[in-house]
GROMACS .gro file of C-alpha atoms in nm:
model
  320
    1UNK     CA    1  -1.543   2.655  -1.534
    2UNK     CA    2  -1.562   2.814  -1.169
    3UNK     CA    3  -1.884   2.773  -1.016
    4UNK     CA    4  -2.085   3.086  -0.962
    5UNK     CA    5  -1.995   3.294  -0.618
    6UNK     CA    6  -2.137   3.147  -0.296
    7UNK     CA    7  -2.259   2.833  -0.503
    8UNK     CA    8  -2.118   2.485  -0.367
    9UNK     CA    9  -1.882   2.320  -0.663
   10UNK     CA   10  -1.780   1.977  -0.629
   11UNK     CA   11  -1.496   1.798  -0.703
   12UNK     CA   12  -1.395   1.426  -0.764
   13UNK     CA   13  -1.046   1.335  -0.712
   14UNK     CA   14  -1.017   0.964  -0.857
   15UNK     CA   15  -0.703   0.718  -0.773
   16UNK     CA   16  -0.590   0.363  -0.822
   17UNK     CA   17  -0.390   0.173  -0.597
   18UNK     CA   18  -0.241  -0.151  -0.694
   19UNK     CA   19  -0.336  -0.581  -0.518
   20UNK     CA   20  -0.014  -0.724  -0.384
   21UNK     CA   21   0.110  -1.088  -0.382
   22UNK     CA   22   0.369  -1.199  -0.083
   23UNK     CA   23   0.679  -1.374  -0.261
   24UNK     CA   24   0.762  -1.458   0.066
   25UNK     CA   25   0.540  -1.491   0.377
   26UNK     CA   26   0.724  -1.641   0.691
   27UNK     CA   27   0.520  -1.641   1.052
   28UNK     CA   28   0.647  -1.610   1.383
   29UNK     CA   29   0.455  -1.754   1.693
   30UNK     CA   30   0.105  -1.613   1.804
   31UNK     CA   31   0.247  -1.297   2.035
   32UNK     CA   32   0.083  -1.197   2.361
   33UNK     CA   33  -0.101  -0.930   2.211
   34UNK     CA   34  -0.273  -1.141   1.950
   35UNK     CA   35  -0.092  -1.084   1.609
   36UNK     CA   36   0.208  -1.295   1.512
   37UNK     CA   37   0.572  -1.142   1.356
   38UNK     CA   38   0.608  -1.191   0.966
   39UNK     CA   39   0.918  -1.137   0.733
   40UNK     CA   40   0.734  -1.098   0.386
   41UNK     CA   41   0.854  -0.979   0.047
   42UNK     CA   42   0.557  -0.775  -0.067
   43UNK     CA   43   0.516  -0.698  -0.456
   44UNK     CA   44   0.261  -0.506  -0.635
   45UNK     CA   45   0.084  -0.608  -0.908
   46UNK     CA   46  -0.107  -0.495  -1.222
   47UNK     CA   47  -0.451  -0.568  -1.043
   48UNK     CA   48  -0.629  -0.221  -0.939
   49UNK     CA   49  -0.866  -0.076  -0.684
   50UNK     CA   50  -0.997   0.256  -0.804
   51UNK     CA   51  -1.180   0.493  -0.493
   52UNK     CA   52  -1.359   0.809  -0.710
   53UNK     CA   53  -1.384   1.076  -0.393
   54UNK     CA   54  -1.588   1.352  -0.488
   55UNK     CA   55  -1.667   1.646  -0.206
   56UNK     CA   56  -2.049   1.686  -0.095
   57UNK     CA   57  -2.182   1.997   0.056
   58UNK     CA   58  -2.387   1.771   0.286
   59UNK     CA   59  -2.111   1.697   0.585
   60UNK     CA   60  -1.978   1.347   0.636
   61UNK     CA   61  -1.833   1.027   0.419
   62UNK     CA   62  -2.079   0.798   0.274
   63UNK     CA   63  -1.922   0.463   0.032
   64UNK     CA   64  -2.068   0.304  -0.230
   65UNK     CA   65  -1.947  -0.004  -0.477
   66UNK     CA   66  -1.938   0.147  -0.872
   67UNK     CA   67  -2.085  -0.073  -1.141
   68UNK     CA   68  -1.781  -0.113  -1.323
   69UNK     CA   69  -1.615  -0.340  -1.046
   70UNK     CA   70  -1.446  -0.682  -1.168
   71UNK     CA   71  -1.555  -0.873  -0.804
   72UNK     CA   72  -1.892  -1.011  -0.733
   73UNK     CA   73  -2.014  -0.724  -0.508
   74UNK     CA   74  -2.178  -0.860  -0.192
   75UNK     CA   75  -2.186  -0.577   0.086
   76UNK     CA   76  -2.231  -0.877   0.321
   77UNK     CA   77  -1.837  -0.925   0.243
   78UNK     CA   78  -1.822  -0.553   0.159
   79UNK     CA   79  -1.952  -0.344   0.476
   80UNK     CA   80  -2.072   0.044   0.322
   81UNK     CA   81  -2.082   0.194   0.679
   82UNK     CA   82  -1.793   0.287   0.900
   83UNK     CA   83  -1.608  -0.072   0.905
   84UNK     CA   84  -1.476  -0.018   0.559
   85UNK     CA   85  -1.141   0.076   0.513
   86UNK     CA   86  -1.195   0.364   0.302
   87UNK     CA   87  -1.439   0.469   0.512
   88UNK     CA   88  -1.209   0.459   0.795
   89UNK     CA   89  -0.902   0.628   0.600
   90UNK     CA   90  -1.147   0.885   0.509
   91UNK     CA   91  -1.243   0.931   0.901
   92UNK     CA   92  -0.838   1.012   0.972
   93UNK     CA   93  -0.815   1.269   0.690
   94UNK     CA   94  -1.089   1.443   0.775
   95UNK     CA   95  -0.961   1.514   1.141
   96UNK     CA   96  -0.620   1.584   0.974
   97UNK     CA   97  -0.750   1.868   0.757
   98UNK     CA   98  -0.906   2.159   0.790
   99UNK     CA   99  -1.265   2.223   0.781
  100UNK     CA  100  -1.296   1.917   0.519
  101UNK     CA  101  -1.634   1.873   0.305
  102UNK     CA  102  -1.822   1.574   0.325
  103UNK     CA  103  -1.679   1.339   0.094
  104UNK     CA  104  -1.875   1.052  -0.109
  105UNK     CA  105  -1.636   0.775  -0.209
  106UNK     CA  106  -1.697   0.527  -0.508
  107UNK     CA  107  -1.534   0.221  -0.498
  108UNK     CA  108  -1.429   0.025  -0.812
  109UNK     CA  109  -1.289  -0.330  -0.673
  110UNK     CA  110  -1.093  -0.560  -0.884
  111UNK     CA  111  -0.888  -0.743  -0.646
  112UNK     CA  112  -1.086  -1.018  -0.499
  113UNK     CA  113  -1.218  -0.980  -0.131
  114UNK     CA  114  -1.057  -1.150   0.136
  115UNK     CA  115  -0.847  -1.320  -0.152
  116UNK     CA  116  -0.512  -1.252   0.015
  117UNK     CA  117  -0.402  -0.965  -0.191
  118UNK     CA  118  -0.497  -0.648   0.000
  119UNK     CA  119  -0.801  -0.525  -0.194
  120UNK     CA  120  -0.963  -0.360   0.124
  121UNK     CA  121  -0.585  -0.200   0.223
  122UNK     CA  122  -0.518  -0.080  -0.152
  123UNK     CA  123  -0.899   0.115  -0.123
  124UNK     CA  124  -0.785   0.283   0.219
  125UNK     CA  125  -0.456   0.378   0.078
  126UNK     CA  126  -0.646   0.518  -0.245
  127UNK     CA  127  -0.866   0.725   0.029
  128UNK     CA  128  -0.579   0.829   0.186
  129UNK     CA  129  -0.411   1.004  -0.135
  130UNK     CA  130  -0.755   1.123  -0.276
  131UNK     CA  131  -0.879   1.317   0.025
  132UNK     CA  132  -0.560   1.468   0.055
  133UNK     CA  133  -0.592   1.635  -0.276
  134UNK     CA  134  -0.984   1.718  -0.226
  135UNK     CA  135  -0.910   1.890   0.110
  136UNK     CA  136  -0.580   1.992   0.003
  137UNK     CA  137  -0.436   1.865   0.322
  138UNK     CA  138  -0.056   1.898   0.195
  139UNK     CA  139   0.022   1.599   0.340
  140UNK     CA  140   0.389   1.410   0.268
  141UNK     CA  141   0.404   1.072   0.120
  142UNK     CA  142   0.558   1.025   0.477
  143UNK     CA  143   0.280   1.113   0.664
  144UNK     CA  144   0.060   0.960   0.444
  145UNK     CA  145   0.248   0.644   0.559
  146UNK     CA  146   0.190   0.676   0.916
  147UNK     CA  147  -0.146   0.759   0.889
  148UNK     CA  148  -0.162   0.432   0.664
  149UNK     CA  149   0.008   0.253   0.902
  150UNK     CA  150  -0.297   0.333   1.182
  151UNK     CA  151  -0.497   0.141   0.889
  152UNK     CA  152  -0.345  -0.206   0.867
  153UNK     CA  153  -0.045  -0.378   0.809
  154UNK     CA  154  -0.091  -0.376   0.446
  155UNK     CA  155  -0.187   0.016   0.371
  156UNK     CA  156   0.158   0.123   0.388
  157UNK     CA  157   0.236  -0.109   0.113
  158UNK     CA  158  -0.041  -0.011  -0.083
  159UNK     CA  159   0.050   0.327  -0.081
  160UNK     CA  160   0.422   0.281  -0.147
  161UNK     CA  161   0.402  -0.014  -0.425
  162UNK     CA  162   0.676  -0.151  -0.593
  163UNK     CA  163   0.868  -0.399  -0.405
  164UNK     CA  164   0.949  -0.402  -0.016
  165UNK     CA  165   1.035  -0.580   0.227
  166UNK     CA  166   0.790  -0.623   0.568
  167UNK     CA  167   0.881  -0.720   0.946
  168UNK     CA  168   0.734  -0.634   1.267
  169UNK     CA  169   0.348  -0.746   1.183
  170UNK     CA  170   0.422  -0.619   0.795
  171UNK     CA  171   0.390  -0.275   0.862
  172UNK     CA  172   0.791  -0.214   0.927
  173UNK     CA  173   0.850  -0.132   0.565
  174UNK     CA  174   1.183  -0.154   0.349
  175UNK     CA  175   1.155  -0.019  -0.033
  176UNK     CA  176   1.410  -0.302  -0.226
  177UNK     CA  177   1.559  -0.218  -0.519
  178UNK     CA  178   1.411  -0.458  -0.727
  179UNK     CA  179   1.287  -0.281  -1.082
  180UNK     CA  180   1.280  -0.599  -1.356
  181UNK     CA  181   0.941  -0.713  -1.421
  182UNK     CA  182   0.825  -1.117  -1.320
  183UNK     CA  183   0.473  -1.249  -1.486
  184UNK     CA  184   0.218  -1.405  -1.289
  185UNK     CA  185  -0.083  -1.606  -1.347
  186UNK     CA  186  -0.326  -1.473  -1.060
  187UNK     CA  187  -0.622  -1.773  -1.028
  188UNK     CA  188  -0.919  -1.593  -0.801
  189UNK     CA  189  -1.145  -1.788  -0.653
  190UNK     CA  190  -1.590  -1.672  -0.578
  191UNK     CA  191  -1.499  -1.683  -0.189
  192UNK     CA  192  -1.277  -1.533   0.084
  193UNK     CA  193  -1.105  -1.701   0.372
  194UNK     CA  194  -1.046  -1.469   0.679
  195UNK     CA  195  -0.711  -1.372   0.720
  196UNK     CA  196  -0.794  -1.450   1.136
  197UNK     CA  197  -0.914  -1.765   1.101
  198UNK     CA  198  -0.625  -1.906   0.851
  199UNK     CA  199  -0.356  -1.770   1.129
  200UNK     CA  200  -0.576  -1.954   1.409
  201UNK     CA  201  -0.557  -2.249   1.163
  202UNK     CA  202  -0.196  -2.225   1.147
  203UNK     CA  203  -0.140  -2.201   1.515
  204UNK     CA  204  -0.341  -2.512   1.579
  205UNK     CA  205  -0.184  -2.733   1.321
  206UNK     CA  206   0.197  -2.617   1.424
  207UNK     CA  207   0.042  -2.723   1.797
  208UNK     CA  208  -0.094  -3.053   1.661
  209UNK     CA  209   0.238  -3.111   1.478
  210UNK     CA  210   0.433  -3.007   1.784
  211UNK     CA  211   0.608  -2.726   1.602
  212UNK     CA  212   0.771  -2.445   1.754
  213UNK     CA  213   0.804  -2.189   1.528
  214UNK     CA  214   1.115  -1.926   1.556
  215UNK     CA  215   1.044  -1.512   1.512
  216UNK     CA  216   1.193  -1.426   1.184
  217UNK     CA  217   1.397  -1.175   1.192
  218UNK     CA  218   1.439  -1.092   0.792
  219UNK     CA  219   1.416  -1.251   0.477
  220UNK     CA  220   1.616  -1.470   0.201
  221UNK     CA  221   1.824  -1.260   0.023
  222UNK     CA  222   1.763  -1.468  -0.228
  223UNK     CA  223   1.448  -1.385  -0.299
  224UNK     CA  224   1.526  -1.007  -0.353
  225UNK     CA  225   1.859  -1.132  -0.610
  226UNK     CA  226   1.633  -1.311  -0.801
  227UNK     CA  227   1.376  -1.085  -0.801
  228UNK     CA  228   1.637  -0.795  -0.927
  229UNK     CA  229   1.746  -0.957  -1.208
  230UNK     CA  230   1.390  -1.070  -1.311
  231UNK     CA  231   1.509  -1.442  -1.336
  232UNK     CA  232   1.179  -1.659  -1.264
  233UNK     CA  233   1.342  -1.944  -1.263
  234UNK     CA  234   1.589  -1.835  -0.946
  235UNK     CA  235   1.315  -1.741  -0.800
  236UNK     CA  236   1.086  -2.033  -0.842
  237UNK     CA  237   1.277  -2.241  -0.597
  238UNK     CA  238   1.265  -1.961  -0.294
  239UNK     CA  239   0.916  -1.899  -0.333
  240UNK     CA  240   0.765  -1.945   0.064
  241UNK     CA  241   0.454  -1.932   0.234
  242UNK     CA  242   0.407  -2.038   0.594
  243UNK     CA  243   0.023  -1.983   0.596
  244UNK     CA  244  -0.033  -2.190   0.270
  245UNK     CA  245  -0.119  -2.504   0.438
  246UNK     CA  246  -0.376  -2.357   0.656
  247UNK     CA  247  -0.501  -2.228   0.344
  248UNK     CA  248  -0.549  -2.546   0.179
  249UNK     CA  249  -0.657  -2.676   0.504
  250UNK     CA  250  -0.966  -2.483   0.494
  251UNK     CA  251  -0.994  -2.485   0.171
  252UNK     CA  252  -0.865  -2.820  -0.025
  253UNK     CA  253  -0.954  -2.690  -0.344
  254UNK     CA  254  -0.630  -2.486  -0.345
  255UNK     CA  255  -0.396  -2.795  -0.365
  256UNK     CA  256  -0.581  -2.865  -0.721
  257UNK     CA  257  -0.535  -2.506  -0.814
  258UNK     CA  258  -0.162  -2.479  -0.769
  259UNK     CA  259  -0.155  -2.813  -0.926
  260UNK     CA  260  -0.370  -2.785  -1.257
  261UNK     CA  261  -0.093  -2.457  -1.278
  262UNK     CA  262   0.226  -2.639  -1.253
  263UNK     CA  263   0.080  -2.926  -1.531
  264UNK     CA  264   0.017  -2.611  -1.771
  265UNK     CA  265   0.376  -2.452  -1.749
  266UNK     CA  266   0.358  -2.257  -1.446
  267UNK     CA  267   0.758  -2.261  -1.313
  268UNK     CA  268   0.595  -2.250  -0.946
  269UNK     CA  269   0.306  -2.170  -0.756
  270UNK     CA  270   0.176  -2.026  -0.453
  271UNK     CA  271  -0.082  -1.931  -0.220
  272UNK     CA  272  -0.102  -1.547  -0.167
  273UNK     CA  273  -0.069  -1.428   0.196
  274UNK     CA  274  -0.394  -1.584   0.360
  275UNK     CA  275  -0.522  -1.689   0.005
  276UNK     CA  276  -0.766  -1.809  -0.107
  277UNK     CA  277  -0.598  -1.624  -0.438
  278UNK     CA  278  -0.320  -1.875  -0.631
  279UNK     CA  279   0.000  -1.654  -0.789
  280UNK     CA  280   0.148  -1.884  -1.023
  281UNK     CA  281   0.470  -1.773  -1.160
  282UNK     CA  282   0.535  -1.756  -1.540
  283UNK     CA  283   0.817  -1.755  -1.796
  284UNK     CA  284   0.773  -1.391  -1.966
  285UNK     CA  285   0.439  -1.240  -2.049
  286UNK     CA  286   0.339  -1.472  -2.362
  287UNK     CA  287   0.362  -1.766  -2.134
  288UNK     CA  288   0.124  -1.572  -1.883
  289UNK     CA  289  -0.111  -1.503  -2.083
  290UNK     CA  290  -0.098  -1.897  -2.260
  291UNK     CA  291  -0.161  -2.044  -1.913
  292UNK     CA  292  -0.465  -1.778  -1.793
  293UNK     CA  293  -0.613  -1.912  -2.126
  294UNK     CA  294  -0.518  -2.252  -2.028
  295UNK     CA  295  -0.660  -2.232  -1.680
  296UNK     CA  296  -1.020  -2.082  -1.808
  297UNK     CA  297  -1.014  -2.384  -1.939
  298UNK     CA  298  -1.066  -2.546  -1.641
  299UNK     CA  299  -1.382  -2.292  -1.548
  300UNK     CA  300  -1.114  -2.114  -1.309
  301UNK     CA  301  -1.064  -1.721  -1.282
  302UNK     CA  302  -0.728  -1.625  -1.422
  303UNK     CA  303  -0.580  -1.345  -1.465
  304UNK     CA  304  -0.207  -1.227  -1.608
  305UNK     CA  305  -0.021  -0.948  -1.445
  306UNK     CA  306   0.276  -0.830  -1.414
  307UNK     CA  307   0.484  -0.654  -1.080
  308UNK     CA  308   0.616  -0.446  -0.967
  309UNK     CA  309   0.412  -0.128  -1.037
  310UNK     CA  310   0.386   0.200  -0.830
  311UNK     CA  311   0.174   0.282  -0.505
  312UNK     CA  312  -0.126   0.472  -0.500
  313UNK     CA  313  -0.178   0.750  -0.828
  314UNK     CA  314  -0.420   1.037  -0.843
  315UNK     CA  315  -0.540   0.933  -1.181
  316UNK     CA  316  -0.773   1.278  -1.266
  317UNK     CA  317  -0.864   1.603  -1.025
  318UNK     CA  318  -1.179   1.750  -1.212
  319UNK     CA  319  -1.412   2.040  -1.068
  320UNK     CA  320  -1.802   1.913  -1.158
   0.00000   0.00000   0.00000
């Protein structure tokens, strides 16, 4: 129904955007200008953020966390002002398009906070797509990309899904041709670790250990064979993560994770990106599901998925 002439009528735009887990993760030396180089296979994964962006006749963006999220909600850990992601991704489209609305955006988080997996970077590329259909902005996936790509290393990714491959400081993005499902057993844990401060951790224990790490310049092709062909076992034996030790360095409780996993029939485990979330690989999906249960067991979080799955999706486009 059209709203009566020279009445406001809003609209809600609602999308879902998909956690990631790095395969691989390698780590260059600590650059000049701060970051470090990465080679990482990135794959998304059945675990959802969901941003509801509905347009407001009052101008400006204002955030808030819905009721229905998975994650303990904290807006200590979850800034509501212009530090959030969304908020920020919101910011960019709204000097991209003309004469925009105000826009209020509801956030639905599943994937945990600062858990490794790109929660805050799946919400801005969610943003992204949904204020470009409330301000019908016409935007290209393309140019979607770039503007993700002001974001964060891990928008892009977000936004794209599926597998790829990521250089540069993960923001140099290669789709790979790598359809076949792969299970996981995802084991969240009630707090974050700061991606910084595990990177700082790794540069002082490579210093401590004298190591002098080497800029990587791609990846193991055999990750991307094995994850083509779906084989879980091939791929159990490349799995790599160069910040998992700083991980469990800061937080030893990890080591126990990824080893209470293996005992229950995980084929391998790992530590995703800057953790503190634990990917444990699986068989098929009735072994997945078998070790979650196993692992709630133990009073852990755990939670069967399955990758890849698509980018960002406008899930409904409804005039209120």
């Amino acid at each position: 129904m059209n709203a009566p002439a020279g009445r406001f009528a809003a609209r809600t735009v609602r999308v879902k955007a998909p956690g990631k887990v790095n395969v691989s993760l390698e780590v260059g030396p600590l650059r000049p200008d701060g970051y470090h180089s990465v080679a990482s296979v990135y794959l998304a994964v059945s675990l959802y953020e969901e941003v509801a962006a509905t347009s407001t006749e009052t101008p400006g963006i204002t955030v808030s966390l819905s009721r229905a999220s998975t994650v303990d909600l904290d807006t200590a850990d979850i800034p509501l002002d212009e530090s959030n992601l969304a908020y920020k991704a919101a910011a960019i489209m709204a000097d991209v398009s003309e004469r925009p609305s105000g826009v209020h955006l509801e956030i639905t988080k599943r994937v945990p906070v600062a858990g490794g997996m790109g929660g805050g970077s799946a919400d801005a590329a969610a943003t992204l797509l949904a204020c470009d259909a409330l301000w019908n902005s016409g935007l290209s996936r393309e140019e979607l990309a770039h503007l993700a790509a002001e974001l964060g290393a891990d928008v892009p990714f977000s936004l794209l899904g599926g597998t790829a491959v990521g250089l540069g400081v993960g923001d140099e993005l290669s789709p790979a041709l790598a359809k076949a499902q792969t299970h996981w057993v995802l084991v969240t844990a009630d707090y974050g670790l700061p991606t910084p401060e595990v990177y700082r951790t790794l540069d002082r224990m490579r210093e401590a250990g004298g190591v002098q790490a080497v800029e990587p310049t791609g990846v193991d092709p055999r990750i991307l064979t094995a994850l083509r062909s779906g084989d879980a076992e091939a791929l159990s034996r490349v799995l790599v993560n160069d910040l998992q030790r700083a991980s469990i360095e800061l937080s030893p409780a990890l080591r126990d994770t990824l080893g209470i996993g293996e005992s229950h029939g995980a084929i391998a485990g790992i530590v995703s990106g800057s953790g503190p979330t634990v990917a444990l690989l699986a068989d098929d999906s009735v072994a997945a599901e078998a070790l979650a249960t196993d692992l709630r067991h133990y009073g852990l979080t755990a939670l069967a998925v399955h990758g890849p799955v698509p980018g960002a999706r406008i899930m409904s486009d409804t005039l209120l």
